[in-house]
């Protein structure tokens, strides 16, 4: 769907993309509202998939190893509906924030939005009602479709969300008039300012489509079908968990920071120059190869094997000093500087690597774990432990945040994400009595400056903040 993504038309600003598996944000400096808009937009795509029958199909074929061609066919038949919904929902969400710009400024920045939003003078309740109607367009009666032998072209066009949307758009004036009539009767004089407009919009759209012979299912039916689907898919791809917590929509966020920096792998025995700002990072070999434009690649390991490197900046480039054995860790302590360590969570969970290397990091001053797994599932595991989870938030460069988590006896866990994702995570944690929000980072850890430094180094060195499933 990225080829039809309206955010791709934004020159030099924040952009995003969604492929039904992850969404990627290119966070930019400048106006914070642009980054907020992109994050809300991509999360809306994910939310639409998770709550509708057509999204149920998209997620099915995104998960299946051989589902690519079916996913492409299904995506083409809902592209306009998906994009219109994400646009309306994200803009409405942004306009509800304190620092939102006027709608006209948003349209000037993203002119491709105009066809979805209408004019700046159009009342806001219409955007809410139309977004609700687009949810209904994605609720065609396809829950009985099974993956076995499925061909997207064999599915009747009458079920396609874009075809259903086209029917409503041809009756746009009638739709809005009926929403207004029903809302005024059901919600009272202040109906336009109430959240009930969305419900009225869904009911109106479903009734209009039913009158045209296009039946719709509801969210309860989708949830019931999803449970059966998870059971069936588990037999093919292994265990799957259903996560219906809306604040976890940002669990699939990737941050694209820049094009990969050029990196030189220094020869064995070489040491960074004195005073160089350095970080010992543990990532998989595949991640290092993605994160940097390597001039040479000495590692014989491939794929998920963890590798430890000292990273030292040299202008815009990065020098990588391989740490080949656990016994070498103590050798790399900078003179009169702390030894800072960042270990990707996926590497820390590698039992063989952890057995060989864990003791070596007792020589480091600050060891942190970078969360590169779905945040909600990981936090649930921490919250289920015997100790309360403490968390704090620190800035981490333009329009990015460093969320730090800690439980006694374990290293601090760091998540680098968009400001919107950080807000979603904090809302989620605020709802759980087992989590403690520490507003002052200094009260969170006596090493809060070092934690912030590690976060900055990750953001300054790496090309993406990845989610590894």
C-alpha positions as a Markdown table, in Angstrom:
| # | Residue | x | y | z |
|---|---|---|---|---|
| 1 | Unk | 0.0 | 0.0 | 0.0 |
| 2 | Unk | 3.0 | 2.3 | 0.3 |
| 3 | Unk | 2.8 | 3.2 | -3.4 |
| 4 | Unk | -0.6 | 4.9 | -2.8 |
| 5 | Unk | 0.4 | 6.3 | 0.5 |
| 6 | Unk | -0.4 | 10.0 | 0.6 |
| 7 | Unk | 2.4 | 10.8 | 3.1 |
| 8 | Unk | 4.9 | 9.9 | 0.4 |
| 9 | Unk | 4.0 | 13.2 | -1.2 |
| 10 | Unk | 5.4 | 15.2 | 1.8 |
| 11 | Unk | 8.8 | 16.7 | 0.6 |
| 12 | Unk | 11.5 | 16.8 | 3.2 |
| 13 | Unk | 9.2 | 16.2 | 6.2 |
| 14 | Unk | 8.0 | 13.3 | 8.3 |
| 15 | Unk | 6.8 | 10.4 | 6.2 |
| 16 | Unk | 5.5 | 6.9 | 6.9 |
| 17 | Unk | 4.5 | 3.6 | 5.4 |
| 18 | Unk | 2.4 | 0.6 | 6.4 |
| 19 | Unk | 2.6 | -2.9 | 4.9 |
| 20 | Unk | 0.2 | -4.8 | 7.2 |
| 21 | Unk | 3.1 | -6.2 | 9.2 |
| 22 | Unk | 4.9 | -3.1 | 10.5 |
| 23 | Unk | 4.7 | 0.6 | 10.1 |
| 24 | Unk | 7.8 | 2.7 | 9.5 |
| 25 | Unk | 8.1 | 6.4 | 10.5 |
| 26 | Unk | 10.8 | 8.7 | 9.2 |
| 27 | Unk | 10.9 | 11.2 | 12.1 |
| 28 | Unk | 12.0 | 14.6 | 11.0 |
| 29 | Unk | 13.1 | 17.7 | 12.9 |
| 30 | Unk | 10.9 | 20.7 | 12.8 |
| 31 | Unk | 7.2 | 21.0 | 13.6 |
| 32 | Unk | 6.3 | 18.3 | 16.1 |
| 33 | Unk | 2.7 | 18.1 | 14.7 |
| 34 | Unk | 4.0 | 16.6 | 11.5 |
| 35 | Unk | 5.5 | 13.6 | 13.4 |
| 36 | Unk | 2.4 | 13.3 | 15.5 |
| 37 | Unk | 0.3 | 13.2 | 12.3 |
| 38 | Unk | 2.4 | 10.5 | 10.7 |
| 39 | Unk | 2.4 | 8.3 | 13.9 |
| 40 | Unk | -1.4 | 8.6 | 14.3 |
| 41 | Unk | -1.9 | 7.9 | 10.6 |
| 42 | Unk | 0.1 | 4.7 | 10.6 |
| 43 | Unk | -1.5 | 3.5 | 13.8 |
| 44 | Unk | -4.9 | 4.1 | 12.2 |
| 45 | Unk | -4.0 | 1.7 | 9.4 |
| 46 | Unk | -3.2 | -1.0 | 12.0 |
| 47 | Unk | -6.3 | -0.3 | 14.1 |
| 48 | Unk | -8.5 | -0.6 | 11.0 |
| 49 | Unk | -7.0 | -4.0 | 10.2 |
| 50 | Unk | -7.5 | -5.2 | 13.8 |
| 51 | Unk | -11.2 | -4.3 | 14.0 |
| 52 | Unk | -12.7 | -5.2 | 10.6 |
| 53 | Unk | -13.5 | -8.3 | 8.5 |
| 54 | Unk | -11.4 | -7.2 | 5.5 |
| 55 | Unk | -8.6 | -6.4 | 7.8 |
| 56 | Unk | -9.0 | -9.9 | 9.2 |
| 57 | Unk | -8.2 | -11.2 | 5.7 |
| 58 | Unk | -5.2 | -8.9 | 5.3 |
| 59 | Unk | -3.7 | -9.9 | 8.6 |
| 60 | Unk | -4.2 | -13.6 | 7.8 |
| 61 | Unk | -2.3 | -13.4 | 4.5 |
| 62 | Unk | 0.4 | -11.1 | 6.1 |
| 63 | Unk | 1.1 | -13.9 | 8.6 |
| 64 | Unk | 1.1 | -16.8 | 6.2 |
| 65 | Unk | 4.5 | -17.6 | 4.7 |
| 66 | Unk | 3.0 | -17.9 | 1.2 |
| 67 | Unk | 0.4 | -15.2 | 1.5 |
| 68 | Unk | 2.1 | -12.5 | -0.5 |
| 69 | Unk | 0.1 | -12.6 | -3.8 |
| 70 | Unk | -3.2 | -12.9 | -2.0 |
| 71 | Unk | -2.2 | -10.0 | 0.3 |
| 72 | Unk | -1.3 | -7.8 | -2.7 |
| 73 | Unk | -4.7 | -8.5 | -4.3 |
| 74 | Unk | -6.7 | -7.8 | -1.2 |
| 75 | Unk | -4.7 | -4.6 | -0.5 |
| 76 | Unk | -5.4 | -3.2 | -3.9 |
| 77 | Unk | -9.1 | -3.6 | -3.3 |
| 78 | Unk | -9.1 | -1.6 | -0.1 |
| 79 | Unk | -6.3 | 0.9 | -0.8 |
| 80 | Unk | -8.5 | 4.0 | -1.1 |
| 81 | Unk | -10.6 | 3.0 | 1.9 |
| 82 | Unk | -7.6 | 2.4 | 4.1 |
| 83 | Unk | -5.9 | 5.6 | 3.1 |
| 84 | Unk | -9.0 | 7.7 | 3.5 |
| 85 | Unk | -9.7 | 6.2 | 7.0 |
| 86 | Unk | -6.1 | 6.7 | 8.2 |
| 87 | Unk | -6.2 | 10.3 | 6.9 |
| 88 | Unk | -9.5 | 11.3 | 8.5 |
| 89 | Unk | -8.7 | 9.6 | 11.8 |
| 90 | Unk | -5.2 | 11.0 | 12.1 |
| 91 | Unk | -6.2 | 14.5 | 11.2 |
| 92 | Unk | -9.1 | 14.5 | 13.6 |
| 93 | Unk | -6.8 | 13.2 | 16.3 |
| 94 | Unk | -4.2 | 15.8 | 15.6 |
| 95 | Unk | -6.8 | 18.6 | 15.6 |
| 96 | Unk | -7.8 | 17.5 | 19.1 |
| 97 | Unk | -4.3 | 18.2 | 20.5 |
| 98 | Unk | -3.2 | 21.4 | 22.2 |
| 99 | Unk | -0.6 | 22.4 | 19.6 |
| 100 | Unk | -2.5 | 21.5 | 16.5 |
| 101 | Unk | -2.1 | 23.8 | 13.5 |
| 102 | Unk | -5.2 | 25.0 | 11.5 |
| 103 | Unk | -6.6 | 22.4 | 9.1 |
| 104 | Unk | -5.7 | 24.6 | 6.2 |
| 105 | Unk | -2.0 | 24.4 | 7.2 |
| 106 | Unk | -2.2 | 20.6 | 7.3 |
| 107 | Unk | -3.8 | 20.5 | 3.8 |
| 108 | Unk | -1.1 | 22.9 | 2.5 |
| 109 | Unk | 1.6 | 20.6 | 3.9 |
| 110 | Unk | -0.1 | 17.4 | 2.6 |
| 111 | Unk | -2.1 | 18.4 | -0.4 |
| 112 | Unk | -3.0 | 14.8 | -1.3 |
| 113 | Unk | -5.1 | 14.8 | 1.9 |
| 114 | Unk | -7.6 | 17.3 | 0.4 |
| 115 | Unk | -9.5 | 14.7 | -1.5 |
| 116 | Unk | -10.2 | 12.8 | 1.7 |
| 117 | Unk | -10.8 | 15.7 | 4.1 |
| 118 | Unk | -13.0 | 18.1 | 2.1 |
| 119 | Unk | -12.5 | 21.8 | 2.6 |
| 120 | Unk | -11.2 | 23.5 | 5.8 |
| 121 | Unk | -14.7 | 25.0 | 6.4 |
| 122 | Unk | -16.4 | 21.6 | 6.5 |
| 123 | Unk | -17.7 | 20.8 | 10.0 |
| 124 | Unk | -15.6 | 18.4 | 12.0 |
| 125 | Unk | -18.4 | 16.0 | 12.7 |
| 126 | Unk | -18.5 | 15.1 | 9.0 |
| 127 | Unk | -14.9 | 13.8 | 9.3 |
| 128 | Unk | -15.8 | 11.7 | 12.3 |
| 129 | Unk | -18.9 | 10.3 | 10.6 |
| 130 | Unk | -17.1 | 9.5 | 7.3 |
| 131 | Unk | -14.3 | 7.7 | 9.2 |
| 132 | Unk | -16.9 | 5.6 | 10.9 |
| 133 | Unk | -18.5 | 4.9 | 7.5 |
| 134 | Unk | -15.2 | 3.7 | 6.1 |
| 135 | Unk | -14.9 | 1.2 | 9.0 |
| 136 | Unk | -18.2 | -0.2 | 7.7 |
| 137 | Unk | -16.8 | -0.3 | 4.2 |
| 138 | Unk | -14.2 | -2.7 | 5.6 |
| 139 | Unk | -16.8 | -4.9 | 7.3 |
| 140 | Unk | -18.1 | -6.8 | 4.3 |
| 141 | Unk | -19.3 | -10.3 | 4.9 |
| 142 | Unk | -16.1 | -12.2 | 4.2 |
| 143 | Unk | -15.5 | -13.9 | 7.6 |
| 144 | Unk | -16.3 | -17.3 | 6.1 |
| 145 | Unk | -13.4 | -17.0 | 3.6 |
| 146 | Unk | -10.6 | -19.5 | 4.4 |
| 147 | Unk | -6.9 | -19.3 | 3.3 |
| 148 | Unk | -7.0 | -22.8 | 1.7 |
| 149 | Unk | -6.9 | -22.4 | -2.1 |
| 150 | Unk | -7.8 | -18.7 | -1.8 |
| 151 | Unk | -7.5 | -16.4 | -4.9 |
| 152 | Unk | -8.2 | -12.8 | -4.3 |
| 153 | Unk | -9.7 | -12.3 | -7.8 |
| 154 | Unk | -12.3 | -15.0 | -7.1 |
| 155 | Unk | -13.8 | -12.8 | -4.3 |
| 156 | Unk | -16.8 | -10.9 | -5.6 |
| 157 | Unk | -16.2 | -7.2 | -6.2 |
| 158 | Unk | -19.3 | -6.4 | -4.2 |
| 159 | Unk | -17.3 | -7.3 | -1.1 |
| 160 | Unk | -14.4 | -5.0 | -1.9 |
| 161 | Unk | -14.1 | -2.1 | 0.6 |
| 162 | Unk | -13.3 | 0.4 | -2.2 |
| 163 | Unk | -16.4 | -0.6 | -4.2 |
| 164 | Unk | -18.5 | -0.2 | -1.0 |
| 165 | Unk | -16.9 | 3.2 | -0.4 |
| 166 | Unk | -17.7 | 4.3 | -4.0 |
| 167 | Unk | -21.4 | 3.5 | -3.4 |
| 168 | Unk | -21.4 | 5.7 | -0.3 |
| 169 | Unk | -19.5 | 8.5 | -1.9 |
| 170 | Unk | -22.1 | 8.7 | -4.7 |
| 171 | Unk | -24.6 | 9.2 | -1.9 |
| 172 | Unk | -22.4 | 11.5 | 0.2 |
| 173 | Unk | -24.9 | 14.3 | 0.7 |
| 174 | Unk | -27.7 | 11.8 | 1.6 |
| 175 | Unk | -25.4 | 10.1 | 4.0 |
| 176 | Unk | -24.5 | 13.3 | 5.9 |
| 177 | Unk | -28.1 | 14.5 | 5.9 |
| 178 | Unk | -29.2 | 11.2 | 7.4 |
| 179 | Unk | -26.4 | 11.2 | 10.0 |
| 180 | Unk | -27.4 | 14.8 | 11.0 |
| 181 | Unk | -31.1 | 13.8 | 11.3 |
| 182 | Unk | -30.4 | 10.7 | 13.4 |
| 183 | Unk | -27.8 | 12.4 | 15.6 |
| 184 | Unk | -30.0 | 15.3 | 16.3 |
| 185 | Unk | -32.8 | 13.0 | 17.4 |
| 186 | Unk | -30.6 | 10.5 | 19.4 |
| 187 | Unk | -27.9 | 12.8 | 20.9 |
| 188 | Unk | -29.7 | 16.1 | 21.5 |
| 189 | Unk | -28.9 | 19.7 | 20.7 |
| 190 | Unk | -25.1 | 19.4 | 21.1 |
| 191 | Unk | -24.8 | 16.2 | 19.0 |
| 192 | Unk | -22.1 | 17.6 | 16.7 |
| 193 | Unk | -19.7 | 17.8 | 19.6 |
| 194 | Unk | -20.3 | 14.3 | 21.0 |
| 195 | Unk | -18.4 | 11.1 | 20.5 |
| 196 | Unk | -21.8 | 9.5 | 19.6 |
| 197 | Unk | -21.5 | 10.8 | 16.0 |
| 198 | Unk | -19.2 | 7.9 | 15.2 |
| 199 | Unk | -21.7 | 5.3 | 16.2 |
| 200 | Unk | -24.5 | 7.1 | 14.3 |
| 201 | Unk | -22.1 | 7.2 | 11.2 |
| 202 | Unk | -21.5 | 3.5 | 11.4 |
| 203 | Unk | -25.2 | 2.7 | 11.8 |
| 204 | Unk | -26.2 | 5.0 | 8.9 |
| 205 | Unk | -23.5 | 3.5 | 6.6 |
| 206 | Unk | -24.5 | 0.0 | 7.4 |
| 207 | Unk | -28.1 | 0.7 | 6.7 |
| 208 | Unk | -27.4 | 2.4 | 3.4 |
| 209 | Unk | -25.2 | -0.4 | 2.2 |
| 210 | Unk | -27.7 | -3.0 | 3.3 |
| 211 | Unk | -30.4 | -1.2 | 1.3 |
| 212 | Unk | -28.1 | -1.6 | -1.7 |
| 213 | Unk | -27.7 | -5.3 | -1.1 |
| 214 | Unk | -24.3 | -5.1 | 0.6 |
| 215 | Unk | -24.4 | -6.7 | 4.0 |
| 216 | Unk | -22.0 | -5.8 | 6.8 |
| 217 | Unk | -20.7 | -7.6 | 9.9 |
| 218 | Unk | -20.0 | -6.0 | 13.2 |
| 219 | Unk | -17.0 | -5.8 | 15.5 |
| 220 | Unk | -18.3 | -8.6 | 17.8 |
| 221 | Unk | -18.4 | -11.0 | 14.8 |
| 222 | Unk | -14.9 | -10.1 | 13.8 |
| 223 | Unk | -13.6 | -10.7 | 17.3 |
| 224 | Unk | -15.3 | -14.1 | 17.4 |
| 225 | Unk | -13.9 | -15.1 | 14.0 |
| 226 | Unk | -10.4 | -13.9 | 15.0 |
| 227 | Unk | -10.2 | -16.4 | 17.8 |
| 228 | Unk | -11.0 | -19.3 | 15.4 |
| 229 | Unk | -8.4 | -17.8 | 12.9 |
| 230 | Unk | -5.7 | -17.7 | 15.6 |
| 231 | Unk | -6.3 | -21.4 | 16.3 |
| 232 | Unk | -6.0 | -22.3 | 12.6 |
| 233 | Unk | -3.0 | -20.2 | 11.9 |
| 234 | Unk | -1.2 | -21.5 | 15.0 |
| 235 | Unk | -1.1 | -24.9 | 13.3 |
| 236 | Unk | 0.8 | -23.4 | 10.4 |
| 237 | Unk | 3.1 | -20.7 | 11.9 |
| 238 | Unk | 3.1 | -21.4 | 15.6 |
| 239 | Unk | 1.5 | -19.7 | 18.6 |
| 240 | Unk | -0.2 | -16.3 | 17.9 |
| 241 | Unk | -1.5 | -13.9 | 20.6 |
| 242 | Unk | -4.4 | -11.5 | 20.2 |
| 243 | Unk | -3.7 | -8.1 | 21.6 |
| 244 | Unk | -6.8 | -5.9 | 21.8 |
| 245 | Unk | -5.2 | -3.1 | 23.9 |
| 246 | Unk | -5.5 | 0.0 | 21.7 |
| 247 | Unk | -2.4 | 1.6 | 23.3 |
| 248 | Unk | -0.4 | -1.3 | 21.8 |
| 249 | Unk | -1.1 | -0.1 | 18.2 |
| 250 | Unk | 2.4 | 1.3 | 18.3 |
| 251 | Unk | 4.0 | -2.0 | 19.0 |
| 252 | Unk | 4.8 | -2.4 | 15.3 |
| 253 | Unk | 6.4 | 1.0 | 15.0 |
| 254 | Unk | 9.8 | 1.2 | 13.3 |
| 255 | Unk | 11.7 | 4.5 | 13.3 |
| 256 | Unk | 13.7 | 5.3 | 10.3 |
| 257 | Unk | 16.4 | 7.8 | 11.4 |
| 258 | Unk | 18.6 | 8.3 | 8.3 |
| 259 | Unk | 20.4 | 6.5 | 5.5 |
| 260 | Unk | 23.0 | 4.1 | 7.0 |
| 261 | Unk | 26.1 | 5.8 | 8.1 |
| 262 | Unk | 29.4 | 4.7 | 6.5 |
| 263 | Unk | 31.2 | 2.4 | 8.9 |
| 264 | Unk | 34.7 | 1.0 | 9.0 |
| 265 | Unk | 35.5 | -2.1 | 10.8 |
| 266 | Unk | 38.9 | -1.6 | 12.6 |
| 267 | Unk | 41.5 | -4.3 | 12.7 |
| 268 | Unk | 41.8 | -6.6 | 15.7 |
| 269 | Unk | 43.8 | -4.9 | 18.5 |
| 270 | Unk | 43.1 | -1.4 | 17.4 |
| 271 | Unk | 41.7 | 1.0 | 20.0 |
| 272 | Unk | 39.6 | 4.2 | 19.6 |
| 273 | Unk | 41.5 | 7.4 | 20.2 |
| 274 | Unk | 41.6 | 8.7 | 23.7 |
| 275 | Unk | 38.5 | 10.7 | 24.7 |
| 276 | Unk | 36.4 | 9.3 | 21.8 |
| 277 | Unk | 32.7 | 9.0 | 22.7 |
| 278 | Unk | 32.1 | 5.3 | 22.5 |
| 279 | Unk | 29.4 | 2.7 | 23.1 |
| 280 | Unk | 29.6 | -1.0 | 23.4 |
| 281 | Unk | 26.6 | -2.3 | 21.4 |
| 282 | Unk | 25.4 | -5.9 | 21.0 |
| 283 | Unk | 23.2 | -6.4 | 18.0 |
| 284 | Unk | 22.7 | -9.4 | 15.7 |
| 285 | Unk | 25.1 | -9.6 | 12.7 |
| 286 | Unk | 22.1 | -9.0 | 10.4 |
| 287 | Unk | 21.1 | -5.9 | 12.2 |
| 288 | Unk | 24.7 | -4.4 | 12.1 |
| 289 | Unk | 24.7 | -5.1 | 8.3 |
| 290 | Unk | 21.4 | -3.2 | 7.9 |
| 291 | Unk | 22.3 | -0.4 | 10.3 |
| 292 | Unk | 25.5 | 0.6 | 8.6 |
| 293 | Unk | 27.1 | 0.9 | 5.2 |
| 294 | Unk | 30.0 | -1.3 | 5.9 |
| 295 | Unk | 33.3 | -0.8 | 4.1 |
| 296 | Unk | 34.2 | -4.4 | 4.9 |
| 297 | Unk | 32.6 | -7.2 | 6.8 |
| 298 | Unk | 34.8 | -9.4 | 8.8 |
| 299 | Unk | 32.1 | -11.4 | 10.7 |
| 300 | Unk | 31.7 | -15.0 | 9.6 |
| 301 | Unk | 28.4 | -15.2 | 11.5 |
| 302 | Unk | 25.1 | -14.5 | 9.7 |
| 303 | Unk | 21.5 | -13.9 | 10.6 |
| 304 | Unk | 20.6 | -13.8 | 14.3 |
| 305 | Unk | 24.0 | -14.4 | 15.8 |
| 306 | Unk | 24.8 | -11.6 | 18.3 |
| 307 | Unk | 28.0 | -9.6 | 17.7 |
| 308 | Unk | 29.6 | -7.1 | 20.2 |
| 309 | Unk | 31.2 | -3.9 | 18.8 |
| 310 | Unk | 32.6 | -0.7 | 20.3 |
| 311 | Unk | 31.2 | 2.1 | 18.2 |
| 312 | Unk | 33.1 | 5.4 | 18.0 |
| 313 | Unk | 32.0 | 8.4 | 15.9 |
| 314 | Unk | 34.5 | 9.9 | 13.4 |
| 315 | Unk | 32.8 | 12.9 | 12.0 |
| 316 | Unk | 29.7 | 11.7 | 10.1 |
| 317 | Unk | 31.1 | 8.1 | 9.9 |
| 318 | Unk | 31.4 | 5.4 | 12.6 |
| 319 | Unk | 34.3 | 3.2 | 13.4 |
| 320 | Unk | 33.4 | -0.3 | 14.6 |
| 321 | Unk | 35.9 | -2.2 | 16.9 |
| 322 | Unk | 34.8 | -5.9 | 17.2 |
| 323 | Unk | 34.9 | -7.4 | 20.7 |
| 324 | Unk | 35.6 | -11.0 | 19.8 |
| 325 | Unk | 35.6 | -12.6 | 23.3 |
| 326 | Unk | 33.9 | -11.9 | 26.6 |
| 327 | Unk | 37.4 | -11.4 | 28.2 |
| 328 | Unk | 38.0 | -8.4 | 26.1 |
| 329 | Unk | 35.2 | -6.3 | 27.5 |
| 330 | Unk | 37.2 | -4.9 | 30.4 |
| 331 | Unk | 40.0 | -3.8 | 28.1 |
| 332 | Unk | 37.6 | -1.4 | 26.4 |
| 333 | Unk | 36.9 | 0.8 | 29.4 |
| 334 | Unk | 37.6 | 4.4 | 28.3 |
| 335 | Unk | 40.1 | 6.3 | 30.4 |
| 336 | Unk | 38.2 | 8.6 | 32.9 |
| 337 | Unk | 34.9 | 7.8 | 31.2 |
| 338 | Unk | 32.2 | 5.2 | 32.0 |
| 339 | Unk | 31.9 | 2.1 | 29.9 |
| 340 | Unk | 28.3 | 2.2 | 28.5 |
| 341 | Unk | 26.6 | -0.9 | 27.0 |
| 342 | Unk | 23.5 | -1.4 | 24.9 |
| 343 | Unk | 22.3 | -4.9 | 24.3 |
| 344 | Unk | 19.4 | -5.6 | 22.0 |
| 345 | Unk | 16.7 | -7.6 | 23.8 |
| 346 | Unk | 16.7 | -10.2 | 21.1 |
| 347 | Unk | 20.4 | -10.8 | 21.7 |
| 348 | Unk | 19.9 | -10.9 | 25.5 |
| 349 | Unk | 17.3 | -13.6 | 25.1 |
| 350 | Unk | 19.8 | -15.8 | 23.1 |
| 351 | Unk | 20.6 | -18.3 | 25.9 |
| 352 | Unk | 23.9 | -19.5 | 24.5 |
| 353 | Unk | 25.2 | -16.0 | 24.0 |
| 354 | Unk | 24.0 | -14.9 | 27.4 |
| 355 | Unk | 25.6 | -17.8 | 29.1 |
| 356 | Unk | 29.0 | -17.0 | 27.6 |
| 357 | Unk | 28.9 | -13.2 | 27.9 |
| 358 | Unk | 26.7 | -12.1 | 30.8 |
| 359 | Unk | 29.5 | -12.2 | 33.4 |
| 360 | Unk | 31.8 | -10.0 | 31.3 |
| 361 | Unk | 29.4 | -7.1 | 31.5 |
| 362 | Unk | 29.9 | -6.8 | 35.2 |
| 363 | Unk | 33.0 | -4.8 | 34.2 |
| 364 | Unk | 30.7 | -2.1 | 32.6 |
| 365 | Unk | 29.4 | 1.0 | 34.4 |
| 366 | Unk | 26.0 | 1.0 | 32.8 |
| 367 | Unk | 24.4 | -1.9 | 31.0 |
| 368 | Unk | 21.0 | -1.4 | 29.2 |
| 369 | Unk | 18.7 | -3.5 | 27.2 |
| 370 | Unk | 17.2 | -2.0 | 24.0 |
| 371 | Unk | 13.7 | -3.2 | 23.5 |
| 372 | Unk | 13.4 | -4.5 | 20.0 |
| 373 | Unk | 10.4 | -6.8 | 20.6 |
| 374 | Unk | 6.7 | -5.9 | 20.7 |
| 375 | Unk | 6.4 | -3.6 | 23.6 |
| 376 | Unk | 3.1 | -4.7 | 25.0 |
| 377 | Unk | 4.0 | -8.4 | 25.3 |
| 378 | Unk | 7.3 | -7.5 | 26.9 |
| 379 | Unk | 5.8 | -5.1 | 29.4 |
| 380 | Unk | 3.2 | -7.8 | 30.3 |
| 381 | Unk | 6.0 | -10.2 | 31.1 |
| 382 | Unk | 7.7 | -7.6 | 33.4 |
| 383 | Unk | 4.4 | -6.7 | 35.1 |
| 384 | Unk | 3.7 | -10.3 | 35.9 |
| 385 | Unk | 6.9 | -10.5 | 38.0 |
| 386 | Unk | 7.1 | -10.1 | 41.7 |
| 387 | Unk | 8.4 | -6.5 | 41.7 |
| 388 | Unk | 6.7 | -3.3 | 40.6 |
| 389 | Unk | 7.8 | -1.8 | 37.3 |
| 390 | Unk | 9.2 | 1.8 | 37.4 |
| 391 | Unk | 9.3 | 3.9 | 34.2 |
| 392 | Unk | 10.3 | 7.4 | 33.2 |
| 393 | Unk | 10.5 | 9.4 | 30.0 |
| 394 | Unk | 13.4 | 11.4 | 28.6 |
| 395 | Unk | 13.8 | 13.5 | 25.4 |
| 396 | Unk | 15.9 | 11.8 | 22.8 |
| 397 | Unk | 16.5 | 14.3 | 20.0 |
| 398 | Unk | 14.0 | 16.0 | 17.8 |
| 399 | Unk | 10.5 | 14.5 | 18.2 |
| 400 | Unk | 11.7 | 11.3 | 19.7 |
| 401 | Unk | 11.5 | 9.9 | 23.2 |
| 402 | Unk | 13.5 | 7.5 | 25.4 |
| 403 | Unk | 11.2 | 5.4 | 27.6 |
| 404 | Unk | 13.2 | 3.8 | 30.4 |
| 405 | Unk | 11.8 | 0.8 | 32.4 |
| 406 | Unk | 13.3 | -0.9 | 35.4 |
| 407 | Unk | 12.6 | -3.7 | 37.9 |
| 408 | Unk | 15.0 | -4.5 | 40.8 |
| 409 | Unk | 17.8 | -6.9 | 40.0 |
| 410 | Unk | 17.7 | -6.3 | 36.2 |
| 411 | Unk | 19.4 | -3.8 | 33.9 |
| 412 | Unk | 17.3 | -0.8 | 32.7 |
| 413 | Unk | 15.2 | -1.4 | 29.6 |
| 414 | Unk | 15.2 | 1.3 | 27.0 |
| 415 | Unk | 12.7 | 2.0 | 24.2 |
| 416 | Unk | 13.3 | 4.7 | 21.6 |
| 417 | Unk | 10.1 | 5.7 | 19.8 |
| 418 | Unk | 8.0 | 8.5 | 18.5 |
| 419 | Unk | 6.5 | 10.9 | 21.0 |
| 420 | Unk | 3.0 | 9.5 | 20.1 |
| 421 | Unk | 4.1 | 6.0 | 20.8 |
| 422 | Unk | 5.6 | 7.0 | 24.1 |
| 423 | Unk | 2.3 | 8.7 | 25.0 |
| 424 | Unk | 0.5 | 5.5 | 24.2 |
| 425 | Unk | 2.9 | 3.4 | 26.2 |
| 426 | Unk | 2.6 | 5.7 | 29.3 |
| 427 | Unk | -1.3 | 5.6 | 29.0 |
| 428 | Unk | -1.1 | 1.8 | 29.0 |
| 429 | Unk | 1.3 | 1.8 | 32.0 |
| 430 | Unk | -0.8 | 4.4 | 33.9 |
| 431 | Unk | -3.8 | 2.0 | 33.8 |
| 432 | Unk | -1.8 | -0.8 | 35.6 |
| 433 | Unk | -1.3 | -0.5 | 39.4 |
| 434 | Unk | 1.8 | -2.6 | 39.2 |
| 435 | Unk | 3.6 | 0.2 | 37.3 |
| 436 | Unk | 5.0 | 3.4 | 38.9 |
| 437 | Unk | 5.5 | 6.6 | 36.8 |
| 438 | Unk | 8.7 | 8.4 | 37.9 |
| 439 | Unk | 8.3 | 11.9 | 36.5 |
| 440 | Unk | 11.9 | 13.1 | 37.4 |
| 441 | Unk | 14.5 | 11.0 | 35.6 |
| 442 | Unk | 17.0 | 11.8 | 38.4 |
| 443 | Unk | 14.7 | 10.0 | 40.8 |
| 444 | Unk | 14.5 | 7.1 | 38.4 |
| 445 | Unk | 18.2 | 6.4 | 38.4 |
| 446 | Unk | 21.4 | 7.9 | 39.7 |
| 447 | Unk | 22.7 | 7.0 | 36.2 |
| 448 | Unk | 20.0 | 8.9 | 34.3 |
| 449 | Unk | 22.5 | 11.0 | 32.4 |
| 450 | Unk | 24.3 | 7.9 | 31.2 |
| 451 | Unk | 20.9 | 6.4 | 30.2 |
| 452 | Unk | 20.2 | 9.5 | 28.2 |
| 453 | Unk | 23.6 | 9.4 | 26.6 |
| 454 | Unk | 23.1 | 5.8 | 25.5 |
| 455 | Unk | 19.8 | 6.8 | 24.0 |
| 456 | Unk | 21.4 | 9.7 | 22.1 |
| 457 | Unk | 24.2 | 7.5 | 20.8 |
| 458 | Unk | 21.7 | 5.0 | 19.4 |
| 459 | Unk | 19.8 | 7.7 | 17.7 |
| 460 | Unk | 22.9 | 9.4 | 16.4 |
| 461 | Unk | 24.6 | 6.2 | 15.1 |
| 462 | Unk | 21.9 | 3.9 | 13.9 |
| 463 | Unk | 19.8 | 4.2 | 10.7 |
| 464 | Unk | 16.7 | 2.6 | 12.2 |
| 465 | Unk | 15.2 | 1.6 | 15.5 |
| 466 | Unk | 14.0 | -1.8 | 14.6 |
| 467 | Unk | 11.3 | -4.1 | 15.7 |
| 468 | Unk | 12.5 | -7.7 | 15.4 |
| 469 | Unk | 9.8 | -10.4 | 15.7 |
